[in-house]
Amino acid sequence: MSNNDLEIQFQEALQKASEMSQSSLPQDVQLRLYAYYKQATFGTLETKQINATFHLRDAFKTNAWMQISHISASEAKEQYIEIINSLLENPNSNENE
């Protein structure tokens, strides 16, 4: 898949995700989507970017992002697209990978 095709599919997935209700998604799926989005758009999280005075919710989000920091932005986009498409195909599944 070319970078342009990947970017188009990623933008479409972002649009689809924005139309989803957060409350309809399990929290683990929300965290994975957040992590893949951040990795795809900002790249690897550097320890100097971590704020020492954040809340528990931020700690979970940061941890999710750090767990996938070894993958490329392209891989993160592909994973994000895959999760969104899976959720749309099976809206009642918990999508536990």
JSON list of C-alpha atoms in Angstrom, two decimals:
[
{"chain": "A", "resi": 1, "resn": "MET", "atom": "CA", "xyz": [0.00, 0.00, 0.00]},
{"chain": "A", "resi": 2, "resn": "SER", "atom": "CA", "xyz": [1.40, 3.40, -0.92]},
{"chain": "A", "resi": 3, "resn": "ASN", "atom": "CA", "xyz": [1.84, 6.10, 1.69]},
{"chain": "A", "resi": 4, "resn": "ASN", "atom": "CA", "xyz": [-0.87, 8.15, -0.01]},
{"chain": "A", "resi": 5, "resn": "ASP", "atom": "CA", "xyz": [-3.36, 5.25, 0.06]},
{"chain": "A", "resi": 6, "resn": "LEU", "atom": "CA", "xyz": [-2.52, 4.56, 3.69]},
{"chain": "A", "resi": 7, "resn": "GLU", "atom": "CA", "xyz": [-3.03, 8.21, 4.61]},
{"chain": "A", "resi": 8, "resn": "ILE", "atom": "CA", "xyz": [-6.41, 8.29, 2.84]},
{"chain": "A", "resi": 9, "resn": "GLN", "atom": "CA", "xyz": [-7.55, 5.13, 4.64]},
{"chain": "A", "resi": 10, "resn": "PHE", "atom": "CA", "xyz": [-6.27, 6.51, 7.95]},
{"chain": "A", "resi": 11, "resn": "GLN", "atom": "CA", "xyz": [-8.18, 9.77, 7.49]},
{"chain": "A", "resi": 12, "resn": "GLU", "atom": "CA", "xyz": [-11.33, 7.79, 6.63]},
{"chain": "A", "resi": 13, "resn": "ALA", "atom": "CA", "xyz": [-10.87, 5.67, 9.77]},
{"chain": "A", "resi": 14, "resn": "LEU", "atom": "CA", "xyz": [-10.45, 8.83, 11.85]},
{"chain": "A", "resi": 15, "resn": "GLN", "atom": "CA", "xyz": [-13.71, 10.17, 10.43]},
{"chain": "A", "resi": 16, "resn": "LYS", "atom": "CA", "xyz": [-15.51, 6.90, 11.22]},
{"chain": "A", "resi": 17, "resn": "ALA", "atom": "CA", "xyz": [-14.05, 6.89, 14.73]},
{"chain": "A", "resi": 18, "resn": "SER", "atom": "CA", "xyz": [-15.25, 10.45, 15.35]},
{"chain": "A", "resi": 19, "resn": "GLU", "atom": "CA", "xyz": [-18.79, 9.28, 14.62]},
{"chain": "A", "resi": 20, "resn": "MET", "atom": "CA", "xyz": [-18.60, 6.49, 17.22]},
{"chain": "A", "resi": 21, "resn": "SER", "atom": "CA", "xyz": [-19.81, 6.89, 20.75]},
{"chain": "A", "resi": 22, "resn": "GLN", "atom": "CA", "xyz": [-17.01, 6.57, 23.29]},
{"chain": "A", "resi": 23, "resn": "SER", "atom": "CA", "xyz": [-19.35, 4.84, 25.69]},
{"chain": "A", "resi": 24, "resn": "SER", "atom": "CA", "xyz": [-19.97, 2.10, 23.12]},
{"chain": "A", "resi": 25, "resn": "LEU", "atom": "CA", "xyz": [-16.28, 1.10, 23.11]},
{"chain": "A", "resi": 26, "resn": "PRO", "atom": "CA", "xyz": [-14.57, -0.92, 25.84]},
{"chain": "A", "resi": 27, "resn": "GLN", "atom": "CA", "xyz": [-11.87, 1.04, 27.62]},
{"chain": "A", "resi": 28, "resn": "ASP", "atom": "CA", "xyz": [-9.09, -1.24, 26.42]},
{"chain": "A", "resi": 29, "resn": "VAL", "atom": "CA", "xyz": [-10.12, -0.57, 22.81]},
{"chain": "A", "resi": 30, "resn": "GLN", "atom": "CA", "xyz": [-10.24, 3.17, 23.49]},
{"chain": "A", "resi": 31, "resn": "LEU", "atom": "CA", "xyz": [-6.70, 3.01, 24.91]},
{"chain": "A", "resi": 32, "resn": "ARG", "atom": "CA", "xyz": [-5.38, 1.05, 21.92]},
{"chain": "A", "resi": 33, "resn": "LEU", "atom": "CA", "xyz": [-6.99, 3.49, 19.49]},
{"chain": "A", "resi": 34, "resn": "TYR", "atom": "CA", "xyz": [-5.47, 6.40, 21.42]},
{"chain": "A", "resi": 35, "resn": "ALA", "atom": "CA", "xyz": [-2.02, 4.79, 21.40]},
{"chain": "A", "resi": 36, "resn": "TYR", "atom": "CA", "xyz": [-2.09, 3.98, 17.68]},
{"chain": "A", "resi": 37, "resn": "TYR", "atom": "CA", "xyz": [-3.36, 7.47, 16.88]},
{"chain": "A", "resi": 38, "resn": "LYS", "atom": "CA", "xyz": [-0.59, 9.11, 18.90]},
{"chain": "A", "resi": 39, "resn": "GLN", "atom": "CA", "xyz": [2.10, 6.85, 17.43]},
{"chain": "A", "resi": 40, "resn": "ALA", "atom": "CA", "xyz": [0.77, 7.46, 13.91]},
{"chain": "A", "resi": 41, "resn": "THR", "atom": "CA", "xyz": [0.57, 11.23, 14.27]},
{"chain": "A", "resi": 42, "resn": "PHE", "atom": "CA", "xyz": [3.30, 12.15, 16.78]},
{"chain": "A", "resi": 43, "resn": "GLY", "atom": "CA", "xyz": [5.73, 9.23, 16.67]},
{"chain": "A", "resi": 44, "resn": "THR", "atom": "CA", "xyz": [7.50, 7.64, 19.60]},
{"chain": "A", "resi": 45, "resn": "LEU", "atom": "CA", "xyz": [6.84, 9.10, 23.03]},
{"chain": "A", "resi": 46, "resn": "GLU", "atom": "CA", "xyz": [10.01, 10.39, 24.62]},
{"chain": "A", "resi": 47, "resn": "THR", "atom": "CA", "xyz": [10.42, 10.22, 28.38]},
{"chain": "A", "resi": 48, "resn": "LYS", "atom": "CA", "xyz": [11.10, 13.96, 28.52]},
{"chain": "A", "resi": 49, "resn": "GLN", "atom": "CA", "xyz": [7.55, 14.50, 27.17]},
{"chain": "A", "resi": 50, "resn": "ILE", "atom": "CA", "xyz": [5.99, 12.80, 30.20]},
{"chain": "A", "resi": 51, "resn": "ASN", "atom": "CA", "xyz": [4.49, 15.23, 32.69]},
{"chain": "A", "resi": 52, "resn": "ALA", "atom": "CA", "xyz": [5.16, 14.14, 36.27]},
{"chain": "A", "resi": 53, "resn": "THR", "atom": "CA", "xyz": [1.94, 15.72, 37.58]},
{"chain": "A", "resi": 54, "resn": "PHE", "atom": "CA", "xyz": [-0.65, 13.93, 35.47]},
{"chain": "A", "resi": 55, "resn": "HIS", "atom": "CA", "xyz": [-3.75, 12.07, 36.53]},
{"chain": "A", "resi": 56, "resn": "LEU", "atom": "CA", "xyz": [-4.32, 8.31, 36.59]},
{"chain": "A", "resi": 57, "resn": "ARG", "atom": "CA", "xyz": [-6.24, 8.47, 33.31]},
{"chain": "A", "resi": 58, "resn": "ASP", "atom": "CA", "xyz": [-3.26, 10.15, 31.66]},
{"chain": "A", "resi": 59, "resn": "ALA", "atom": "CA", "xyz": [-0.96, 7.45, 33.09]},
{"chain": "A", "resi": 60, "resn": "PHE", "atom": "CA", "xyz": [-3.02, 4.73, 31.39]},
{"chain": "A", "resi": 61, "resn": "LYS", "atom": "CA", "xyz": [-2.98, 6.64, 28.10]},
{"chain": "A", "resi": 62, "resn": "THR", "atom": "CA", "xyz": [0.77, 7.24, 28.30]},
{"chain": "A", "resi": 63, "resn": "ASN", "atom": "CA", "xyz": [1.40, 3.60, 29.17]},
{"chain": "A", "resi": 64, "resn": "ALA", "atom": "CA", "xyz": [-0.67, 2.42, 26.19]},
{"chain": "A", "resi": 65, "resn": "TRP", "atom": "CA", "xyz": [1.33, 4.69, 23.89]},
{"chain": "A", "resi": 66, "resn": "MET", "atom": "CA", "xyz": [4.67, 3.59, 25.34]},
{"chain": "A", "resi": 67, "resn": "GLN", "atom": "CA", "xyz": [3.76, -0.08, 24.82]},
{"chain": "A", "resi": 68, "resn": "ILE", "atom": "CA", "xyz": [3.59, 0.42, 21.05]},
{"chain": "A", "resi": 69, "resn": "SER", "atom": "CA", "xyz": [6.44, 2.92, 20.72]},
{"chain": "A", "resi": 70, "resn": "HIS", "atom": "CA", "xyz": [8.52, 0.33, 18.86]},
{"chain": "A", "resi": 71, "resn": "ILE", "atom": "CA", "xyz": [6.26, 0.36, 15.78]},
{"chain": "A", "resi": 72, "resn": "SER", "atom": "CA", "xyz": [6.42, 2.82, 12.90]},
{"chain": "A", "resi": 73, "resn": "ALA", "atom": "CA", "xyz": [3.83, 5.49, 12.16]},
{"chain": "A", "resi": 74, "resn": "SER", "atom": "CA", "xyz": [2.70, 3.48, 9.13]},
{"chain": "A", "resi": 75, "resn": "GLU", "atom": "CA", "xyz": [2.20, 0.34, 11.23]},
{"chain": "A", "resi": 76, "resn": "ALA", "atom": "CA", "xyz": [0.25, 2.37, 13.80]},
{"chain": "A", "resi": 77, "resn": "LYS", "atom": "CA", "xyz": [-2.01, 3.73, 11.06]},
{"chain": "A", "resi": 78, "resn": "GLU", "atom": "CA", "xyz": [-2.60, 0.21, 9.73]},
{"chain": "A", "resi": 79, "resn": "GLN", "atom": "CA", "xyz": [-3.49, -1.07, 13.20]},
{"chain": "A", "resi": 80, "resn": "TYR", "atom": "CA", "xyz": [-5.82, 1.88, 13.82]},
{"chain": "A", "resi": 81, "resn": "ILE", "atom": "CA", "xyz": [-7.59, 1.25, 10.50]},
{"chain": "A", "resi": 82, "resn": "GLU", "atom": "CA", "xyz": [-7.87, -2.47, 11.28]},
{"chain": "A", "resi": 83, "resn": "ILE", "atom": "CA", "xyz": [-9.48, -1.84, 14.68]},
{"chain": "A", "resi": 84, "resn": "ILE", "atom": "CA", "xyz": [-11.97, 0.68, 13.31]},
{"chain": "A", "resi": 85, "resn": "ASN", "atom": "CA", "xyz": [-12.94, -1.61, 10.44]},
{"chain": "A", "resi": 86, "resn": "SER", "atom": "CA", "xyz": [-13.31, -4.54, 12.83]},
{"chain": "A", "resi": 87, "resn": "LEU", "atom": "CA", "xyz": [-15.57, -2.49, 15.10]},
{"chain": "A", "resi": 88, "resn": "LEU", "atom": "CA", "xyz": [-17.74, -1.47, 12.17]},
{"chain": "A", "resi": 89, "resn": "GLU", "atom": "CA", "xyz": [-18.00, -5.06, 10.91]},
{"chain": "A", "resi": 90, "resn": "ASN", "atom": "CA", "xyz": [-18.81, -6.44, 14.38]},
{"chain": "A", "resi": 91, "resn": "PRO", "atom": "CA", "xyz": [-20.36, -3.60, 16.38]},
{"chain": "A", "resi": 92, "resn": "ASN", "atom": "CA", "xyz": [-21.35, -5.89, 19.28]},
{"chain": "A", "resi": 93, "resn": "SER", "atom": "CA", "xyz": [-17.99, -7.60, 19.72]},
{"chain": "A", "resi": 94, "resn": "ASN", "atom": "CA", "xyz": [-15.53, -6.45, 22.37]},
{"chain": "A", "resi": 95, "resn": "GLU", "atom": "CA", "xyz": [-12.69, -6.72, 19.82]},
{"chain": "A", "resi": 96, "resn": "ASN", "atom": "CA", "xyz": [-10.23, -8.42, 22.16]},
{"chain": "A", "resi": 97, "resn": "GLU", "atom": "CA", "xyz": [-7.01, -9.05, 20.25]}
]
